[in-house]
Amino acid sequence: MHLLKEITKGIIRENPVLVLLIGLCPTLAVTSRITDAVGMSIAAAFVLICSNLIISMIKDVIPKKIRIPCYIVVIATFVTLVQMFMAAYFPDLNDSLGIFIPLIVVNCIILGRAEAFAGRNGILASAADGLGMSMGFAFALLVISFVREVLGSWSIGGIPVSDGGFAPMAVMIMAPGAFVVVALILGLMNALRDRKRTCAVAGALNREITLYAASKPEALKLARADNTDPG
Amino acid sequence: MRSFRGGVHPPDMKHLSADAPIEVLAAPEQLVVPLSQHIGAPARPIVQAGDDVRVGQLIGEASGFVSAAVHSPVSGKVKAVTRTRHPLGNTVDALLIENDGQDRMAERVGEDNPNWRDVSPRDIVDTAMKAGIVGMGGATFPTHVKLSPPESKHIDTVILNAAECEPYLTCDYRLLLERTEDVIEGLKLLVRALTPPDAPPNRVSGIIAVEANKKDVFLKLQDMLQDKTNLLARLMPVKYPQGAEKQLIKTVLNREVPPQSQRGLPMDVGVVVQNVGTALALYEAVRFNKPLYERVLTVSGDAIDTPGNLLVRVGTSTEHVLKARGITDSASVVISGGPMMGIALSRLSTPVNKGTSGLLALSSSENWETMPCISCGACVRHCPMQLIPSKFSTLGDVGRYDETEHWNVIDCIECGVCTYVCPSRRPIVQHVKIGKAVVVPLMRARAEELRRQQEKEHG
Amino acid sequence: MPPDLQVSVSPHIRSQETVPRIMWTVAGALVPAGLVGLYVFGWRILVVVSLSVLSCIVTEAASLRARKLPLARLRDGSAVVTGVLLAFVLPPHAAWYVPVVGGMVAIGLAKQLFGGLGHNVFNPALIGRAFLQFAFPLQLNHAEWPYLIRRPLLEIFRGDVASADAIAGATPLAVLKDAPGEVFSGGWSFWDLFSGYMPGCIGETSSVAIILGGALLIALGYVNWRLPVAYLAALVAGVLLFPVAGADGALRAGLPAIFDGTYPWQNLAVHVFSGGLMLGAFFMITDMVTSPMTSRGQVIYGVIGGIMVALIRLYGGYPEGVCYSILIANGFRPMIDRFTMPPRVFGQRDIAAGGTS
Amino acid sequence: MCPVLPVTVAASAGGYTLFGVLVMLVIGAVLGLVLFAASRFFKTDVDERVEKILDVLPNVNCGACGFGGCAAYAEAVVYKGSACSLCAPGGADVECRIAEIMGASVGDREPLVAVVHCGGGTRSAHSAAGYYGIASCRAASVPGLNSPKACVFGCLGMGDCVAACKFDAMVMGDDGLPLVIESNCVACGACVRACPRNIIQLHPLKSFVHVYCINTDKGRDVRKACDIGCIACMKCEKICPVDAIHVINNVAVIDYDKCISCGKCVKECPQGIIVNMRKTRKEIDRLRQPVPGGTS
Amino acid sequence: MQYVKLVIAAVFVSNFVLAQFLGLCPFIGVSKKTSSAVGMGIAVIFVMTLASFVTYLVYWKLLYMPLGIGVDARDYLNIVVFIVVIASLVQFVEMVLQKSMPALYRALGIYLPLITTNCAVLGVAQLNISRFGSGGFAAGLLGATLNGFASGLGFTLALLLMSAIRERLDEADVPLPFRGVPIAFVVASALALAFLGFSGMA
């Protein structure tokens, strides 16, 4: 039961990209096309889950002082595996992702989770956390790439949607578009979270507010004037 | 003509009351004489309810060096020791005196003191203290404190501030026009009071600084002071706030008083600045040993039927003064002082005190809806203290008032120029006041902390 | 006795200067440039201008409503000025969606998201223009822009840009980019360039009208003359000094060519009087909100902008660099303010000279 | 480094893996040695608490705490005494672990609650003048500004305290006076510091009789400023059985150590400025009790 | 001349943060205060130049030629080697600084560990290999180091601009949900838009 909570935590409540704001470099770079986003999230998921597993296993063996270099080496080996697999079976995806495959090694999500979670919890919990985090990462990448591709090139996953009357806004594929889309999504997330919190607070309080207001000297005086003595 | 950098030219509206000669306003039946009409500790009352008092009789003695005596403006009976509103907004102790209308003088008040010309500097300062003379430009700093600077600071110039740069106000102008000789005598007394006993007579020079919009007074002063070696009249360009101490010294002598962070005072650059009214009051105190219990103020504004300049007893209520010149119902703002630095009164029972230089009733009901700062730089260009006023308002909007210390908020003289020129109608002076209220305790706590640490090291 | 009195902190009087007055004056100063545009391009530009202004106002109203702020803030006219400025840097044949999307981006993204009037860091009109440049590249590249053949003044409202008698040609800057040799062979003289009778964006062609409007703003004190002068001077210096690959491929700085008289003066004229430079120098870079406050800061700000234009025009891929140069200068503005506006106070500098003790 | 290693390994699969391991060993060993030597040679001592905090922090170096990285934040907590709660990813558990390391403990005192000692809302307090300026209590009580409210001591109602309260315990009522939601109030004192006229004070939660006025003017002036202000008629002082309420400087003040909240003074006060909160509190406690079966 | 164009290209055209999206996490994290941004900027320039130089040297001299790592299938090790080299390089530099120049370490040091997990450093190392492989070894080395330095400069320029802007935005009335990182992204998008003006630099 607690594992499921670990997984769902990663998707919304502690989404690595949208809430913890880590792993931003690949998020902006590879989301110009949905296919790239899918490729990157699968690669990252594979590396994250495996490295979490391995690190949680060997965490007691590594001396405290040089734990980060060791984690890096573990992650690097998995990244190399992914890179070779990608080069062999998906050469075009490898070209479009280009430098961002090796950069998974220093991706803040993977190293962050390895250090903050895998290095301190059990194997199963680390795997679940890895799964949760990578699903969150994938969710964020998909949303952003969907928006950018539809607006930027009028197509979903490469299939043109419609001629739409006017040319697609190519800027969405470029750098400024990426920053703007991420900014708007982050803003939207904050707005939704704030509104949910303020409604909850206001709802619980309004009955108490009327009671406190009724106990003020002015209200008591008015009540006493038309002799409904509140006692 | 040289002048300080910055400043602004509001319409001076002096035509309303410039030609009205000074009239005496009869004292009302009841006067509320505040015991705190000056900077410094309030005076201690030495009369109780029921005592009979005469005009000019001491009713409140100064408590401490930086304080001022208070005298009864009328003869009659002291009704009670009450509390009243000070224009600054707080309530202060005051004496309610019932006027019997006979104006019986206290002994020796009003008599001509024959050898008043060769009175020693020491006696001039004593007379100023005993007569309760304070700066009448609005700051109300006790004059005897200003006239006794520490030995280390040698003064070489006394400037009589006749700039009167606030719009609407014409009381200094009328005083200079109608009682020029007395003012000059007052200036001579000031100069003699500040001349060290061993120094030659013309060691300290006296300058009467007048703004160019009062040229007739300047010409009159010039030909009266021709033969005097160390007294002269100086014309200054018309610009607000020409009358502020630091700006006045810069324009007249091209010296800059150091900022507040080095506790800069005019004394540090060898200058003492006094108001025209103060010089006159000193002359009347030394010659006729008449204490300061009445002063000339301007009643003006577009909601006053007949604007004019009145000689008013201290303690008269604002309502009585305004009614005497006919206030119309279109008045929406009543100001004690000038429109740029004066204080808007909420209750007209506030009495006139030694520092009230004007009572204005304006009907301006402009829409002052505040807009965000568009960083146009107008306030930065016009600030006479060369500060960055926009910083105070932008930091104030987000509540970071402690950082205004870094931008020298304590050096702001609250002259109102930045708020006057701001196209977004931002209340920058109010932000400054809040900034000072936050920063001054912080600085005091830090100084305290520093002192305690030093003690710990030496102790 | 008067009814309830008003209480406020001093001062109790204000100058006549207000933000709406400044904004409507700037809008008025833009009218001459608009009129020339109307004469050169015909009534079509009124469609583009009104669409742009409308889009700006509607976006501002929507975002004020969303931020639960009073709609009265619309009255300050800043949305209208942004709308007009945005329209003036768009081509006359722009499709309907170009000004609409431009207005939404300019006001929604570049102004309201930063906090509304006074808080934006970048010039909204230029963010809109730059966004459109990359969103709809076909609309805004510099080839084949139509303009009306020479016609008497009265027939303005008969001719239409899309009609047959409009002839199309590349803007002078585009010609300068590709074939610097025959700049003036396209049939217009220097005077056409200066008066604005040539292809280009709606409001930026006529240098005369823009200088007229700019002079009005400088006279009224809303614009510090040092900023436009610094911007133009930096551009001219940049164009002259930066080494440009000559016909023979060797890198020659412009300066030596001047001394031996072979420098093509008309190239410099095209640089200065065509494209968006004049409009940028007098209206875009001098926008109070996004330019430094002190004169010294404005000079540095103008020089950075000018150098950027020279770099983009000489080396960059696009013929017109004004829009990006001012955005980059906007980026530098907070840093310039930090260095040119340190905390200061009266009497701090020459204490030694002033004090006697 | 010797220029060329004698590499003649056959290009078979085995050769690759052996070769890969060999290279990694060489590089790992060399770099390990260099680092070991460097750490020995460049030894510097650091406060061990910094190390402990560093272990607790997630070391993601995300910079959310505003410092360069986790190491910088750890040093800031130890040397500069920065707050323990700045680590966003770490969240609450990291915060209390840091607090334990730093030895900060939270003692428990008698529970207090904030009380606003002013009852003069818009219906009973008279207004002296229309106020034009910044809408904050601190701004409306700067020197040189006459009080827009006739009573110079009363609440200006511009909500500085509501803005200062971070626990949603302060809400602005419709009569221009703040209401304290006592169950949310943790007595942190933010509202007490925020109020420029010092109207809000912290009193023991257990006593529920309060005087809602602090106007020290004489009765005659109080009537001019407010309909329900305390006119120092001394009735409450006479009636109080435990001598807990005294009129000091023209206003009634309760000594909360002696007060037993009997409520006699409440009925005695002609102005009705003394209020008994017992009934209100009982109703609110009933409201907050989880309804059997429902979730509160 | 050709090197000047390379520097301008690296600083403006393909700016490390605004065009290639490398090093975003520290870029957003550290740009809250200008003082920390300056420290971070210097540290990044210092390390990227050093890293470019060392990694290029290691790759061509140590791994590629003699050990044949770079040749066809056997370049699988270069990611691992790079990252380890960079990590130990940074660790080494941090210790040297802490001992020899404590003042500089105090200003700069706290950012050094941050750089090990920084995409920018590994990114520039990786890009150098693919980009400067063709020319001679010496020219390639100089090009790589210059590219490292220029990319670091571009990163620092963007970082300084961003920190000054964000400090000004702290006083702005940004709508609540957009305060902090979202508005930083909008500013980054505007800066990227401005730098796009240089695209197509010959």
PDB file of C-alpha atoms in Angstrom, chain E residues 32-191:
ATOM      1  CA  LYS E  32      17.888  35.084  -7.248  1.00  0.00           C
ATOM      2  CA  LYS E  33      20.651  37.350  -5.965  1.00  0.00           C
ATOM      3  CA  THR E  34      23.270  39.181  -8.066  1.00  0.00           C
ATOM      4  CA  SER E  35      26.016  38.525  -5.523  1.00  0.00           C
ATOM      5  CA  SER E  36      25.568  34.734  -5.771  1.00  0.00           C
ATOM      6  CA  ALA E  37      25.171  35.038  -9.564  1.00  0.00           C
ATOM      7  CA  VAL E  38      28.577  36.746  -9.884  1.00  0.00           C
ATOM      8  CA  GLY E  39      30.217  34.023  -7.800  1.00  0.00           C
ATOM      9  CA  MET E  40      28.520  31.309  -9.804  1.00  0.00           C
ATOM     10  CA  GLY E  41      29.411  32.976 -13.119  1.00  0.00           C
ATOM     11  CA  ILE E  42      33.117  33.178 -12.359  1.00  0.00           C
ATOM     12  CA  ALA E  43      33.123  29.588 -11.097  1.00  0.00           C
ATOM     13  CA  VAL E  44      31.405  28.368 -14.276  1.00  0.00           C
ATOM     14  CA  ILE E  45      33.791  30.206 -16.617  1.00  0.00           C
ATOM     15  CA  PHE E  46      36.769  28.923 -14.630  1.00  0.00           C
ATOM     16  CA  VAL E  47      35.611  25.294 -14.598  1.00  0.00           C
ATOM     17  CA  MET E  48      34.257  25.167 -18.157  1.00  0.00           C
ATOM     18  CA  THR E  49      37.498  26.453 -19.614  1.00  0.00           C
ATOM     19  CA  LEU E  50      39.531  24.032 -17.494  1.00  0.00           C
ATOM     20  CA  ALA E  51      37.148  21.144 -18.190  1.00  0.00           C
ATOM     21  CA  SER E  52      37.161  21.765 -21.951  1.00  0.00           C
ATOM     22  CA  PHE E  53      40.937  21.834 -21.969  1.00  0.00           C
ATOM     23  CA  VAL E  54      41.378  18.718 -19.842  1.00  0.00           C
ATOM     24  CA  THR E  55      38.622  16.619 -21.391  1.00  0.00           C
ATOM     25  CA  TYR E  56      39.764  17.467 -24.927  1.00  0.00           C
ATOM     26  CA  LEU E  57      43.326  16.546 -23.936  1.00  0.00           C
ATOM     27  CA  VAL E  58      42.230  13.332 -22.201  1.00  0.00           C
ATOM     28  CA  TYR E  59      39.936  12.318 -25.044  1.00  0.00           C
ATOM     29  CA  TRP E  60      42.356  12.834 -27.916  1.00  0.00           C
ATOM     30  CA  LYS E  61      45.650  12.043 -26.261  1.00  0.00           C
ATOM     31  CA  LEU E  62      44.724   9.400 -23.703  1.00  0.00           C
ATOM     32  CA  LEU E  63      41.546   7.686 -24.829  1.00  0.00           C
ATOM     33  CA  TYR E  64      41.242   8.083 -28.574  1.00  0.00           C
ATOM     34  CA  MET E  65      44.669   7.488 -29.982  1.00  0.00           C
ATOM     35  CA  PRO E  66      46.443   5.005 -27.808  1.00  0.00           C
ATOM     36  CA  LEU E  67      43.557   3.118 -26.293  1.00  0.00           C
ATOM     37  CA  GLY E  68      41.291   3.355 -29.316  1.00  0.00           C
ATOM     38  CA  ILE E  69      38.314   4.310 -27.203  1.00  0.00           C
ATOM     39  CA  GLY E  70      37.155   6.851 -29.683  1.00  0.00           C
ATOM     40  CA  VAL E  71      37.290   4.447 -32.600  1.00  0.00           C
ATOM     41  CA  ASP E  72      33.911   3.116 -33.730  1.00  0.00           C
ATOM     42  CA  ALA E  73      32.180   0.863 -31.218  1.00  0.00           C
ATOM     43  CA  ARG E  74      34.738   1.335 -28.509  1.00  0.00           C
ATOM     44  CA  ASP E  75      33.724   4.922 -27.652  1.00  0.00           C
ATOM     45  CA  TYR E  76      31.219   3.519 -25.144  1.00  0.00           C
ATOM     46  CA  LEU E  77      33.435   4.573 -22.286  1.00  0.00           C
ATOM     47  CA  ASN E  78      33.678   8.295 -23.090  1.00  0.00           C
ATOM     48  CA  ILE E  79      30.601   9.323 -21.080  1.00  0.00           C
ATOM     49  CA  VAL E  80      31.758   7.517 -17.985  1.00  0.00           C
ATOM     50  CA  VAL E  81      35.315   8.720 -18.314  1.00  0.00           C
ATOM     51  CA  PHE E  82      34.271  12.292 -18.939  1.00  0.00           C
ATOM     52  CA  ILE E  83      32.002  12.504 -15.975  1.00  0.00           C
ATOM     53  CA  VAL E  84      34.526  10.938 -13.658  1.00  0.00           C
ATOM     54  CA  VAL E  85      37.270  13.198 -14.910  1.00  0.00           C
ATOM     55  CA  ILE E  86      35.114  16.272 -14.471  1.00  0.00           C
ATOM     56  CA  ALA E  87      33.938  15.234 -11.009  1.00  0.00           C
ATOM     57  CA  SER E  88      37.455  14.624  -9.755  1.00  0.00           C
ATOM     58  CA  LEU E  89      38.720  17.767 -11.530  1.00  0.00           C
ATOM     59  CA  VAL E  90      36.164  19.885  -9.687  1.00  0.00           C
ATOM     60  CA  GLN E  91      36.901  18.119  -6.406  1.00  0.00           C
ATOM     61  CA  PHE E  92      40.596  18.712  -6.911  1.00  0.00           C
ATOM     62  CA  VAL E  93      40.139  22.394  -7.810  1.00  0.00           C
ATOM     63  CA  GLU E  94      37.858  22.897  -4.811  1.00  0.00           C
ATOM     64  CA  MET E  95      40.452  21.549  -2.418  1.00  0.00           C
ATOM     65  CA  VAL E  96      43.281  23.529  -3.979  1.00  0.00           C
ATOM     66  CA  LEU E  97      41.244  26.708  -3.765  1.00  0.00           C
ATOM     67  CA  GLN E  98      40.091  26.071  -0.200  1.00  0.00           C
ATOM     68  CA  LYS E  99      43.691  25.806   0.937  1.00  0.00           C
ATOM     69  CA  SER E 100      45.602  28.235  -1.226  1.00  0.00           C
ATOM     70  CA  MET E 101      43.105  31.077  -1.794  1.00  0.00           C
ATOM     71  CA  PRO E 102      40.465  30.916   0.995  1.00  0.00           C
ATOM     72  CA  ALA E 103      39.062  34.351   0.021  1.00  0.00           C
ATOM     73  CA  LEU E 104      38.451  33.256  -3.549  1.00  0.00           C
ATOM     74  CA  TYR E 105      37.106  29.945  -2.231  1.00  0.00           C
ATOM     75  CA  ARG E 106      34.757  31.761   0.099  1.00  0.00           C
ATOM     76  CA  ALA E 107      33.327  33.715  -2.841  1.00  0.00           C
ATOM     77  CA  LEU E 108      33.591  30.965  -5.417  1.00  0.00           C
ATOM     78  CA  GLY E 109      33.982  27.676  -3.640  1.00  0.00           C
ATOM     79  CA  ILE E 110      30.424  27.088  -2.526  1.00  0.00           C
ATOM     80  CA  TYR E 111      29.412  26.816  -6.184  1.00  0.00           C
ATOM     81  CA  LEU E 112      32.117  24.329  -7.204  1.00  0.00           C
ATOM     82  CA  PRO E 113      30.327  21.167  -5.986  1.00  0.00           C
ATOM     83  CA  LEU E 114      27.256  22.518  -7.701  1.00  0.00           C
ATOM     84  CA  ILE E 115      29.077  22.386 -11.017  1.00  0.00           C
ATOM     85  CA  THR E 116      29.787  18.673 -10.910  1.00  0.00           C
ATOM     86  CA  THR E 117      26.094  17.993 -11.388  1.00  0.00           C
ATOM     87  CA  ASN E 118      25.819  20.750 -13.950  1.00  0.00           C
ATOM     88  CA  CYS E 119      24.711  19.800 -17.451  1.00  0.00           C
ATOM     89  CA  ALA E 120      26.632  22.746 -18.901  1.00  0.00           C
ATOM     90  CA  VAL E 121      30.090  21.393 -18.052  1.00  0.00           C
ATOM     91  CA  LEU E 122      29.516  17.902 -19.395  1.00  0.00           C
ATOM     92  CA  GLY E 123      27.646  19.434 -22.307  1.00  0.00           C
ATOM     93  CA  VAL E 124      30.533  21.632 -23.388  1.00  0.00           C
ATOM     94  CA  ALA E 125      32.968  18.739 -23.006  1.00  0.00           C
ATOM     95  CA  GLN E 126      30.804  16.532 -25.204  1.00  0.00           C
ATOM     96  CA  LEU E 127      30.194  19.259 -27.800  1.00  0.00           C
ATOM     97  CA  ASN E 128      33.882  20.049 -28.027  1.00  0.00           C
ATOM     98  CA  ILE E 129      34.653  16.510 -29.047  1.00  0.00           C
ATOM     99  CA  SER E 130      32.160  16.342 -31.866  1.00  0.00           C
ATOM    100  CA  ARG E 131      32.819  19.885 -33.087  1.00  0.00           C
ATOM    101  CA  PHE E 132      36.573  20.292 -33.010  1.00  0.00           C
ATOM    102  CA  GLY E 133      37.537  16.800 -34.072  1.00  0.00           C
ATOM    103  CA  SER E 134      38.353  17.677 -37.684  1.00  0.00           C
ATOM    104  CA  GLY E 135      41.199  20.225 -37.509  1.00  0.00           C
ATOM    105  CA  GLY E 136      44.704  19.493 -36.253  1.00  0.00           C
ATOM    106  CA  PHE E 137      45.115  18.534 -32.582  1.00  0.00           C
ATOM    107  CA  ALA E 138      46.610  21.905 -31.522  1.00  0.00           C
ATOM    108  CA  ALA E 139      43.966  23.974 -33.401  1.00  0.00           C
ATOM    109  CA  GLY E 140      41.255  21.713 -32.016  1.00  0.00           C
ATOM    110  CA  LEU E 141      42.556  22.110 -28.474  1.00  0.00           C
ATOM    111  CA  LEU E 142      42.672  25.892 -28.773  1.00  0.00           C
ATOM    112  CA  GLY E 143      39.187  25.886 -30.354  1.00  0.00           C
ATOM    113  CA  ALA E 144      37.779  23.658 -27.617  1.00  0.00           C
ATOM    114  CA  THR E 145      39.217  25.713 -24.795  1.00  0.00           C
ATOM    115  CA  LEU E 146      38.057  28.961 -26.439  1.00  0.00           C
ATOM    116  CA  ASN E 147      34.625  27.458 -26.961  1.00  0.00           C
ATOM    117  CA  GLY E 148      34.583  26.410 -23.309  1.00  0.00           C
ATOM    118  CA  PHE E 149      35.557  29.901 -22.222  1.00  0.00           C
ATOM    119  CA  ALA E 150      33.048  31.583 -24.581  1.00  0.00           C
ATOM    120  CA  SER E 151      30.225  29.276 -23.526  1.00  0.00           C
ATOM    121  CA  GLY E 152      31.058  30.022 -19.902  1.00  0.00           C
ATOM    122  CA  LEU E 153      31.007  33.731 -20.756  1.00  0.00           C
ATOM    123  CA  GLY E 154      27.621  33.363 -22.452  1.00  0.00           C
ATOM    124  CA  PHE E 155      26.281  31.464 -19.430  1.00  0.00           C
ATOM    125  CA  THR E 156      27.571  34.163 -17.067  1.00  0.00           C
ATOM    126  CA  LEU E 157      26.187  37.015 -19.197  1.00  0.00           C
ATOM    127  CA  ALA E 158      22.750  35.411 -19.223  1.00  0.00           C
ATOM    128  CA  LEU E 159      23.056  34.684 -15.481  1.00  0.00           C
ATOM    129  CA  LEU E 160      24.021  38.274 -14.576  1.00  0.00           C
ATOM    130  CA  LEU E 161      21.306  39.786 -16.758  1.00  0.00           C
ATOM    131  CA  MET E 162      18.783  37.391 -15.254  1.00  0.00           C
ATOM    132  CA  SER E 163      19.797  38.100 -11.653  1.00  0.00           C
ATOM    133  CA  ALA E 164      19.596  41.882 -12.116  1.00  0.00           C
ATOM    134  CA  ILE E 165      16.185  41.504 -13.769  1.00  0.00           C
ATOM    135  CA  ARG E 166      14.889  39.164 -11.086  1.00  0.00           C
ATOM    136  CA  GLU E 167      15.977  41.557  -8.344  1.00  0.00           C
ATOM    137  CA  ARG E 168      14.017  44.307 -10.090  1.00  0.00           C
ATOM    138  CA  LEU E 169      11.066  41.930 -10.446  1.00  0.00           C
ATOM    139  CA  ASP E 170      11.075  41.347  -6.690  1.00  0.00           C
ATOM    140  CA  GLU E 171       9.655  44.866  -6.432  1.00  0.00           C
ATOM    141  CA  ALA E 172       7.152  44.252  -9.263  1.00  0.00           C
ATOM    142  CA  ASP E 173       3.511  43.361  -8.681  1.00  0.00           C
ATOM    143  CA  VAL E 174       3.791  39.988 -10.475  1.00  0.00           C
ATOM    144  CA  PRO E 175       0.538  37.999 -10.184  1.00  0.00           C
ATOM    145  CA  LEU E 176       0.851  35.576  -7.267  1.00  0.00           C
ATOM    146  CA  PRO E 177       0.960  32.217  -9.145  1.00  0.00           C
ATOM    147  CA  PHE E 178       3.714  33.549 -11.442  1.00  0.00           C
ATOM    148  CA  ARG E 179       6.074  34.821  -8.739  1.00  0.00           C
ATOM    149  CA  GLY E 180       9.553  33.285  -8.558  1.00  0.00           C
ATOM    150  CA  VAL E 181      10.407  30.624 -11.165  1.00  0.00           C
ATOM    151  CA  PRO E 182       7.538  31.021 -13.690  1.00  0.00           C
ATOM    152  CA  ILE E 183       8.315  34.739 -14.213  1.00  0.00           C
ATOM    153  CA  ALA E 184      12.018  33.816 -14.439  1.00  0.00           C
ATOM    154  CA  PHE E 185      11.113  31.546 -17.325  1.00  0.00           C
ATOM    155  CA  VAL E 186       9.171  34.337 -19.046  1.00  0.00           C
ATOM    156  CA  VAL E 187      12.222  36.591 -18.703  1.00  0.00           C
ATOM    157  CA  ALA E 188      14.421  33.793 -20.086  1.00  0.00           C
ATOM    158  CA  SER E 189      12.067  33.463 -23.051  1.00  0.00           C
ATOM    159  CA  ALA E 190      12.259  37.222 -23.713  1.00  0.00           C
ATOM    160  CA  LEU E 191      16.079  37.120 -23.509  1.00  0.00           C
TER     161      LEU E 191
END
